[in-house]
Amino acid sequence: MKIALLGYGKMGQTIERIAIERGHEIVLKKDEFNTYEGLSNADVAIDFSIPAVAVENISSCFYANVPVVSGTTGWLDRYDEMVQLCTEKKGAFLSSSNFSLGVNIFFELNEYLAKMMSKFDSYKVDMEEIHHTQKLDAPSGTAISLAKGVIENSNYTKWTLDSPKENEIHIDAIRTENVPGTHTVTYKSVVDEIEIKHTAHNRDGFALGAVIAAEWIVEKQGIFTMKDVLDLK
């Protein structure tokens, strides 16, 4: 499989290593200093860039008729626009806040727990996410996905980085050196608390999931999520 890497930072380089280990070829390493030359030769593109260029990267794939999986966060206010363009171009698109297989299982556990805890008003939920200082967006896309998972299965209505009001989920976004990503969801009452937590030890889990998603989406058409890739629906 021929892969175009859109974004060649630490994650892009990790994806390159894992993709080559799995027998794939990298035909484009797109960063701020080069062009999209070679994109049309790719079987699939993997976008791990920055919010400012994600939309350009993704739309370029649709115009080149190349399926794309994107792990860039911080640009999702334009997600519906990309879905519409993908549909118009009859392309294939998969965007995820986190491609880690473990995190996607964690998403499912989070939703199941939220549905269960919605029956018990004595517990209040809050979240914490910790990432490296180079991460540009806060809270993380993964934390936002976790919050949405709770909101869709409970009486909570929104998330906030500030002091929470009634029916709001507080997210504490912490930035520190050399932390790939840690996410904690806690339900607290006056007598006890229940906590679920995912800790990434390195970037390999994210990169492997992205490559697996890229392998899966080739020759498909439509809008997909990691639930489709992992058959979690």
Short mmCIF file of C-alpha atoms in Angstrom, two decimals:
data_model
loop_
_atom_site.label_atom_id
_atom_site.label_comp_id
_atom_site.label_asym_id
_atom_site.label_seq_id
_atom_site.Cartn_x
_atom_site.Cartn_y
_atom_site.Cartn_z
CA MET A 1 0.00 0.00 0.00
CA LYS A 2 1.30 3.48 -0.93
CA ILE A 3 0.79 6.04 1.84
CA ALA A 4 0.96 9.85 1.77
CA LEU A 5 1.89 11.33 5.14
CA LEU A 6 0.38 14.78 5.60
CA GLY A 7 2.33 16.15 8.53
CA TYR A 8 5.81 14.87 9.30
CA GLY A 9 6.35 15.71 12.94
CA LYS A 10 6.92 13.17 15.70
CA MET A 11 3.64 11.37 15.00
CA GLY A 12 4.23 11.34 11.25
CA GLN A 13 7.66 9.83 11.76
CA THR A 14 6.27 7.17 14.09
CA ILE A 15 3.55 6.33 11.56
CA GLU A 16 6.22 6.07 8.86
CA ARG A 17 8.20 3.55 10.91
CA ILE A 18 5.20 1.39 11.72
CA ALA A 19 3.82 1.55 8.16
CA ILE A 20 7.16 0.38 6.74
CA GLU A 21 7.32 -2.39 9.34
CA ARG A 22 3.91 -3.53 8.06
CA GLY A 23 5.18 -3.63 4.47
CA HIS A 24 3.85 -0.31 3.17
CA GLU A 25 5.57 2.40 1.10
CA ILE A 26 5.63 6.13 1.89
CA VAL A 27 5.21 8.15 -1.32
CA LEU A 28 4.83 11.64 0.20
CA LYS A 29 6.02 13.27 3.42
CA LYS A 30 4.19 16.60 3.43
CA ASP A 31 5.41 19.34 5.74
CA GLU A 32 5.44 23.13 5.52
CA PHE A 33 8.40 23.10 3.13
CA ASN A 34 7.12 20.94 0.26
CA THR A 35 4.08 20.48 -1.99
CA TYR A 36 1.43 17.81 -2.56
CA GLU A 37 3.44 16.30 -5.41
CA GLY A 38 3.06 12.53 -5.18
CA LEU A 39 -0.35 12.63 -3.45
CA SER A 40 -2.18 11.33 -6.51
CA ASN A 41 0.08 8.25 -6.51
CA ALA A 42 -1.01 7.27 -3.01
CA ASP A 43 -3.56 4.59 -2.16
CA VAL A 44 -4.40 6.42 1.06
CA ALA A 45 -3.35 9.50 3.03
CA ILE A 46 -2.81 9.86 6.76
CA ASP A 47 -3.13 13.38 8.15
CA PHE A 48 -1.39 14.18 11.43
CA SER A 49 -0.65 17.84 10.84
CA ILE A 50 -1.75 20.98 12.72
CA PRO A 51 -5.19 22.64 12.91
CA ALA A 52 -4.20 25.49 10.58
CA VAL A 53 -3.54 23.20 7.59
CA ALA A 54 -5.78 20.19 8.29
CA VAL A 55 -8.67 21.36 6.11
CA GLU A 56 -6.33 22.06 3.18
CA ASN A 57 -4.75 18.63 3.57
CA ILE A 58 -8.05 16.79 3.78
CA SER A 59 -9.71 18.65 0.90
CA SER A 60 -6.61 18.10 -1.28
CA CYS A 61 -7.10 14.35 -0.79
CA PHE A 62 -10.71 14.52 -1.91
CA TYR A 63 -9.75 16.45 -5.06
CA ALA A 64 -7.00 13.88 -5.75
CA ASN A 65 -9.44 11.00 -5.20
CA VAL A 66 -7.35 9.64 -2.33
CA PRO A 67 -9.00 8.22 0.83
CA VAL A 68 -7.87 10.04 3.96
CA VAL A 69 -7.74 9.30 7.66
CA SER A 70 -7.12 12.31 9.90
CA GLY A 71 -5.94 12.40 13.48
CA THR A 72 -5.49 16.17 13.63
CA THR A 73 -7.67 17.89 16.21
CA GLY A 74 -8.53 21.53 16.82
CA TRP A 75 -10.17 22.12 13.41
CA LEU A 76 -13.48 20.30 13.87
CA ASP A 77 -15.61 23.43 13.56
CA ARG A 78 -15.19 22.74 9.82
CA TYR A 79 -15.83 18.99 10.03
CA ASP A 80 -19.29 19.23 8.39
CA GLU A 81 -17.73 21.16 5.51
CA MET A 82 -15.26 18.32 4.91
CA VAL A 83 -18.03 15.73 5.14
CA GLN A 84 -19.98 17.61 2.47
CA LEU A 85 -16.95 17.86 0.19
CA CYS A 86 -16.18 14.17 0.67
CA THR A 87 -19.75 13.30 -0.30
CA GLU A 88 -19.63 15.55 -3.37
CA LYS A 89 -16.34 13.99 -4.51
CA LYS A 90 -17.50 10.45 -3.63
CA GLY A 91 -14.45 10.07 -1.45
CA ALA A 92 -13.61 8.24 1.75
CA PHE A 93 -12.96 10.02 5.04
CA LEU A 94 -12.24 8.91 8.59
CA SER A 95 -11.53 11.43 11.31
CA SER A 96 -10.76 10.44 14.89
CA SER A 97 -9.62 12.31 17.96
CA ASN A 98 -7.57 9.23 18.83
CA PHE A 99 -6.62 6.18 16.75
CA SER A 100 -5.29 4.13 19.66
CA LEU A 101 -7.05 0.78 19.83
CA GLY A 102 -7.01 1.00 23.62
CA VAL A 103 -8.53 4.49 23.64
CA ASN A 104 -11.34 3.43 21.34
CA ILE A 105 -12.16 0.57 23.71
CA PHE A 106 -11.97 3.20 26.49
CA PHE A 107 -14.52 5.32 24.58
CA GLU A 108 -16.94 2.38 24.60
CA LEU A 109 -16.37 1.77 28.31
CA ASN A 110 -16.92 5.48 29.01
CA GLU A 111 -20.28 5.48 27.22
CA TYR A 112 -21.43 2.32 28.98
CA LEU A 113 -20.45 3.71 32.38
CA ALA A 114 -22.15 7.05 31.65
CA LYS A 115 -25.39 5.29 30.78
CA MET A 116 -25.20 3.28 34.01
CA MET A 117 -24.30 6.28 36.20
CA SER A 118 -27.09 8.47 34.76
CA LYS A 119 -29.45 6.71 37.20
CA PHE A 120 -27.52 7.93 40.24
CA ASP A 121 -27.78 11.68 40.88
CA SER A 122 -25.46 11.54 43.89
CA TYR A 123 -22.43 11.14 41.58
CA LYS A 124 -20.93 14.03 39.66
CA VAL A 125 -18.54 13.50 36.77
CA ASP A 126 -15.35 15.36 35.94
CA MET A 127 -12.44 14.71 33.61
CA GLU A 128 -8.71 15.27 33.49
CA GLU A 129 -6.38 15.09 30.51
CA ILE A 130 -2.59 15.41 30.58
CA HIS A 131 -0.44 15.93 27.46
CA HIS A 132 3.00 17.10 26.41
CA THR A 133 3.64 20.82 26.19
CA GLN A 134 3.82 20.73 22.36
CA LYS A 135 0.13 19.90 22.07
CA LEU A 136 -1.57 22.97 20.61
CA ASP A 137 -5.23 22.42 21.52
CA ALA A 138 -6.80 22.20 24.98
CA PRO A 139 -8.75 20.25 25.94
CA SER A 140 -7.58 17.39 23.78
CA GLY A 141 -9.81 15.99 21.08
CA THR A 142 -9.88 12.75 23.03
CA ALA A 143 -11.18 14.53 26.13
CA ILE A 144 -13.87 16.23 24.05
CA SER A 145 -14.88 12.85 22.60
CA LEU A 146 -15.09 11.43 26.13
CA ALA A 147 -17.25 14.36 27.23
CA LYS A 148 -19.55 13.92 24.24
CA GLY A 149 -19.83 10.23 25.11
CA VAL A 150 -21.07 11.16 28.58
CA ILE A 151 -23.40 13.89 27.30
CA GLU A 152 -25.06 11.54 24.80
CA ASN A 153 -25.77 9.01 27.56
CA SER A 154 -26.72 11.21 30.53
CA ASN A 155 -28.36 14.47 31.61
CA TYR A 156 -25.18 16.49 31.15
CA THR A 157 -25.47 19.09 28.39
CA LYS A 158 -21.98 20.53 27.77
CA TRP A 159 -18.34 20.52 28.86
CA THR A 160 -16.26 23.41 30.15
CA LEU A 161 -12.70 24.26 31.14
CA ASP A 162 -14.07 26.68 33.73
CA SER A 163 -15.92 26.05 36.98
CA PRO A 164 -18.88 23.88 35.96
CA LYS A 165 -22.49 24.98 36.27
CA GLU A 166 -25.38 22.57 36.67
CA ASN A 167 -25.25 19.77 34.07
CA GLU A 168 -21.78 20.78 32.87
CA ILE A 169 -18.72 18.52 32.80
CA HIS A 170 -15.48 20.08 33.96
CA ILE A 171 -12.34 19.13 32.00
CA ASP A 172 -8.98 19.87 33.58
CA ALA A 173 -6.40 20.20 30.76
CA ILE A 174 -2.83 19.85 32.02
CA ARG A 175 0.32 20.32 29.93
CA THR A 176 3.63 18.87 31.11
CA GLU A 177 6.81 17.51 29.55
CA ASN A 178 7.00 14.10 27.85
CA VAL A 179 3.44 12.85 28.42
CA PRO A 180 1.95 11.14 25.32
CA GLY A 181 -1.57 11.30 26.76
CA THR A 182 -3.46 10.39 29.93
CA HIS A 183 -7.24 10.65 30.28
CA THR A 184 -9.27 10.10 33.44
CA VAL A 185 -13.04 10.11 33.95
CA THR A 186 -14.16 10.26 37.59
CA TYR A 187 -17.59 9.97 39.19
CA LYS A 188 -17.57 11.40 42.72
CA SER A 189 -20.07 11.28 45.55
CA VAL A 190 -19.74 12.20 49.23
CA VAL A 191 -19.02 8.58 50.13
CA ASP A 192 -16.82 7.28 47.28
CA GLU A 193 -15.67 7.71 43.72
CA ILE A 194 -15.41 5.60 40.58
CA GLU A 195 -12.59 6.22 38.12
CA ILE A 196 -11.67 4.92 34.69
CA LYS A 197 -8.34 5.87 33.16
CA HIS A 198 -6.32 5.40 30.00
CA THR A 199 -2.58 6.04 29.98
CA ALA A 200 -0.55 6.01 26.77
CA HIS A 201 3.07 4.97 27.30
CA ASN A 202 4.27 6.15 23.87
CA ARG A 203 3.02 7.23 20.43
CA ASP A 204 3.12 3.75 18.93
CA GLY A 205 -0.47 2.92 19.85
CA PHE A 206 -1.78 6.02 18.09
CA ALA A 207 0.37 5.36 15.03
CA LEU A 208 -0.56 1.69 14.76
CA GLY A 209 -4.27 2.51 14.93
CA ALA A 210 -3.89 5.12 12.20
CA VAL A 211 -2.13 2.65 9.91
CA ILE A 212 -4.78 -0.01 10.59
CA ALA A 213 -7.48 2.58 9.76
CA ALA A 214 -5.64 3.45 6.53
CA GLU A 215 -5.44 -0.22 5.56
CA TRP A 216 -9.17 -0.58 6.23
CA ILE A 217 -10.42 2.47 4.30
CA VAL A 218 -8.69 1.75 0.97
CA GLU A 219 -11.22 1.23 -1.85
CA LYS A 220 -14.14 2.30 0.38
CA GLN A 221 -16.46 5.27 -0.07
CA GLY A 222 -18.19 7.26 2.64
CA ILE A 223 -17.73 8.79 6.09
CA PHE A 224 -16.39 6.47 8.78
CA THR A 225 -15.18 6.33 12.38
CA MET A 226 -12.96 3.99 14.34
CA LYS A 227 -16.11 2.18 15.43
CA ASP A 228 -16.36 0.96 11.82
CA VAL A 229 -12.71 -0.07 11.69
CA LEU A 230 -12.85 -1.99 14.97
CA ASP A 231 -16.41 -3.29 14.45
CA LEU A 232 -17.56 -1.73 17.73
CA LYS A 233 -21.01 -0.67 16.53
#
